[in-house]
mmCIF file of C-alpha atoms in Angstrom:
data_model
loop_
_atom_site.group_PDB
_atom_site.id
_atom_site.type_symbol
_atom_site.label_atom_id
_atom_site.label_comp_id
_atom_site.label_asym_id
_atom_site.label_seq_id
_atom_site.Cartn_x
_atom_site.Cartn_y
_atom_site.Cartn_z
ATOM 1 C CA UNK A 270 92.928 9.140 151.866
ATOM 2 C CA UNK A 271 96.514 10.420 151.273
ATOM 3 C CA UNK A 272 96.869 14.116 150.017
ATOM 4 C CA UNK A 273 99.021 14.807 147.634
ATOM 5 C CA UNK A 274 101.864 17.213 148.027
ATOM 6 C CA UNK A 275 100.217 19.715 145.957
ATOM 7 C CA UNK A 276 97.055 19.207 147.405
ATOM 8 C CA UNK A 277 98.770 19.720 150.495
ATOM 9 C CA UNK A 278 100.644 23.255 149.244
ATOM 10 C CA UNK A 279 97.497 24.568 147.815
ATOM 11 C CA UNK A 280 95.797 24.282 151.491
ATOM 12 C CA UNK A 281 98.575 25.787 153.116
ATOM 13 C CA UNK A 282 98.570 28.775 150.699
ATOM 14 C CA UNK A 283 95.246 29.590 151.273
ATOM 15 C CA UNK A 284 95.939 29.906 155.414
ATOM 16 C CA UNK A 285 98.457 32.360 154.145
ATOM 17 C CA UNK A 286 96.111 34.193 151.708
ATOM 18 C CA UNK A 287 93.599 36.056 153.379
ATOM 19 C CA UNK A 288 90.964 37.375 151.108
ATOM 20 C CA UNK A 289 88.461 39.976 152.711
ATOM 21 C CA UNK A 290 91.114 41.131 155.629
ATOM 22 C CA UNK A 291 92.880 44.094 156.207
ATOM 23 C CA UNK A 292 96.751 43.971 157.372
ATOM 24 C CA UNK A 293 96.091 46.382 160.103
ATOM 25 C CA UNK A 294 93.704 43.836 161.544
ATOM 26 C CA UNK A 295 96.623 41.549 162.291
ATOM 27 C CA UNK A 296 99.678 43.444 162.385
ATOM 28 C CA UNK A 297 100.795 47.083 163.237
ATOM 29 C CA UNK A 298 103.810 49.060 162.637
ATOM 30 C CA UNK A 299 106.809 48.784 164.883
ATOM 31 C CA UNK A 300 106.494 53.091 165.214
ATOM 32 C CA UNK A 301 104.579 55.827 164.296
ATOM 33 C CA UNK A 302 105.082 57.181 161.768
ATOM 34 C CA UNK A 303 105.822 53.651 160.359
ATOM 35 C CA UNK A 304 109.529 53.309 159.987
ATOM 36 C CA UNK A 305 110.618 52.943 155.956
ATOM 37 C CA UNK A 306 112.957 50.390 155.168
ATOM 38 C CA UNK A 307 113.014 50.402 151.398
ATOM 39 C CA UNK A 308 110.960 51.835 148.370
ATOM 40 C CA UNK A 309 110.424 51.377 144.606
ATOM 41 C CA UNK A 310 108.110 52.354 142.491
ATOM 42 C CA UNK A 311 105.368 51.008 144.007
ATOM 43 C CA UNK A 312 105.806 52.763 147.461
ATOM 44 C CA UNK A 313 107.495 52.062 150.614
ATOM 45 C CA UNK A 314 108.401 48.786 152.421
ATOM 46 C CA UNK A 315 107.548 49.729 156.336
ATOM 47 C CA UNK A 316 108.351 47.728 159.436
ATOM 48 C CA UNK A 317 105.870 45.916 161.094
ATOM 49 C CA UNK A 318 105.322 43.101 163.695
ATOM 50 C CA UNK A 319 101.979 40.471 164.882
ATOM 51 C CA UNK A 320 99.936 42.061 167.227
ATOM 52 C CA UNK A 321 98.961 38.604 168.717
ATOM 53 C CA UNK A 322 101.703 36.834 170.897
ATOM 54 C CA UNK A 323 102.480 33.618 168.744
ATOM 55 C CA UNK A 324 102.906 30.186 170.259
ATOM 56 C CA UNK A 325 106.392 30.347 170.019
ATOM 57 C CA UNK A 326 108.292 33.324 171.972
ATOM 58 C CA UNK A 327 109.859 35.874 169.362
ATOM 59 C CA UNK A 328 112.328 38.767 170.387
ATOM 60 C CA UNK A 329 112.337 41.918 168.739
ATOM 61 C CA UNK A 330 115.189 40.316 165.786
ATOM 62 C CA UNK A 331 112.658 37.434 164.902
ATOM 63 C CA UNK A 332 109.532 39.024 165.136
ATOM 64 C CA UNK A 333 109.877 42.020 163.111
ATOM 65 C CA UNK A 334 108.315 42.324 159.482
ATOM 66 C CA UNK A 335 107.928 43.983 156.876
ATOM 67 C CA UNK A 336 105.180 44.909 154.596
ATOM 68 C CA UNK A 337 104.914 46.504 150.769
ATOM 69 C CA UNK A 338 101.019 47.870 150.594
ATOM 70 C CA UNK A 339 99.463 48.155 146.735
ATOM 71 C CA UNK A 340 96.376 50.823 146.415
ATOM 72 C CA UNK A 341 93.863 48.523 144.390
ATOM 73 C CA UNK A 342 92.355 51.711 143.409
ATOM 74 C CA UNK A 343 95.199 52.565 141.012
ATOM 75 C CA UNK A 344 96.056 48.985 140.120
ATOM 76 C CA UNK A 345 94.774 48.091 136.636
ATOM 77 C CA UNK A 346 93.546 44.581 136.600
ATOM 78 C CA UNK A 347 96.099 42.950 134.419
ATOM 79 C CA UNK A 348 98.737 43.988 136.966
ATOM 80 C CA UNK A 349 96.501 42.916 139.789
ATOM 81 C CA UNK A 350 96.797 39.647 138.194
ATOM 82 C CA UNK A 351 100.576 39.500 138.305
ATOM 83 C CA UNK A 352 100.582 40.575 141.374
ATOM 84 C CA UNK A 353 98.838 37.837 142.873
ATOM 85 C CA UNK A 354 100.387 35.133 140.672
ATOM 86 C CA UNK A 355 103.972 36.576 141.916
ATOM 87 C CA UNK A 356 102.621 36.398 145.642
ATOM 88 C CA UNK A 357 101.497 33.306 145.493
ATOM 89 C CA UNK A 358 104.094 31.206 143.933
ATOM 90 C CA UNK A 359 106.585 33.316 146.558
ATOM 91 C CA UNK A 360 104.103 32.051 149.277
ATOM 92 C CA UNK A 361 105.517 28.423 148.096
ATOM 93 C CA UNK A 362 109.254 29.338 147.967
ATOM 94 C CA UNK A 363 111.477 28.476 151.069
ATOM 95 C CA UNK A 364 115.254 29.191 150.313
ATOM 96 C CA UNK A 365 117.918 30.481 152.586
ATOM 97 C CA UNK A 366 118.670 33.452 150.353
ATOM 98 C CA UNK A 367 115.407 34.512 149.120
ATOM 99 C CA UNK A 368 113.110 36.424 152.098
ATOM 100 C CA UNK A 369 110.049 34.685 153.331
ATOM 101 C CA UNK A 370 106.381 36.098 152.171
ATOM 102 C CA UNK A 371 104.844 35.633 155.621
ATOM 103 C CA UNK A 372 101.267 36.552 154.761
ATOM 104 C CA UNK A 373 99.208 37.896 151.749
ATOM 105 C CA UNK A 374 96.160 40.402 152.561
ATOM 106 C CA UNK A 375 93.696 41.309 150.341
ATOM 107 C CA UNK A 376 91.028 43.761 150.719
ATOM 108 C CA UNK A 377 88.544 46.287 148.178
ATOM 109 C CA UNK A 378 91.022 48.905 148.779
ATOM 110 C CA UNK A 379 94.897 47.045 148.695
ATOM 111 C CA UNK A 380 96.880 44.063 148.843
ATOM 112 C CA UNK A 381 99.059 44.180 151.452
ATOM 113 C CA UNK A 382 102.452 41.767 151.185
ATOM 114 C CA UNK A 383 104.534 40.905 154.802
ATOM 115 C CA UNK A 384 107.880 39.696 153.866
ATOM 116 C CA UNK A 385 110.640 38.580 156.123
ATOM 117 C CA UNK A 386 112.313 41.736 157.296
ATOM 118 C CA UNK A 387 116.492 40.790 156.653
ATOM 119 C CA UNK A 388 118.923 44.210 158.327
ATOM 120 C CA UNK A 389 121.711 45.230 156.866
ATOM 121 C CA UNK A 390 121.005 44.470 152.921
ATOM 122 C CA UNK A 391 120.774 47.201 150.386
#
């Protein structure tokens, strides 16, 4: 039986959604303390990078993150909502001039977002 192509995006999402998994288990920060790359008024955007070695051989350019980390303790739900709405339809977005959402964590304490780190933006 053929899958459909959004059959076939749904499954995908949910290898890139990980529900019950911290980000620390997968990823650490590049230094300590973690280096800041941007903020807002949610908090800071921090580099990061894959603690596992990947199939594919990454320097330091290509295998550099970064992650935005939401405290689900001061998160009402409505905005918990949006949040994960907004993550996952930017889980299904490849364009050249939009960053990559890598990986979406969720925990009981945060939801932790690893984006495509792009230098030299403001």
């Amino acid at each position: 039986e053929r899958l459909s192509q959004h059959a076939l995006k749904m499954e995908l999402l949910a290898c890139l959604y990980h529900t019950g998994k911290n980000f620390l288990n997968v990823y650490e920060y590049t230094s300590a303390p973690a280096t800041v790359v941007g903020s807002g008024f949610s908090g800071d955007v921090l580099l990061c990078m894959a603690r596992a070695r990947t199939a594919v051989r990454q320097n330091r350019e290509t295998g550099v993150r970064c992650v935005k980390r939401f405290d689900l303790r001061t998160m009402g739900p409505d905005r918990l909502d949006k949040l994960k709405n907004e993550a996952i339809i930017y889980l299904s977005l490849e364009h050249p001039h939009i960053a990559r959402l890598f990986d979406v964590f969720e925990d009981e304490s945060e939801v932790a977002l690893v984006m495509q780190y792009c230098s030299g933006g403001t």
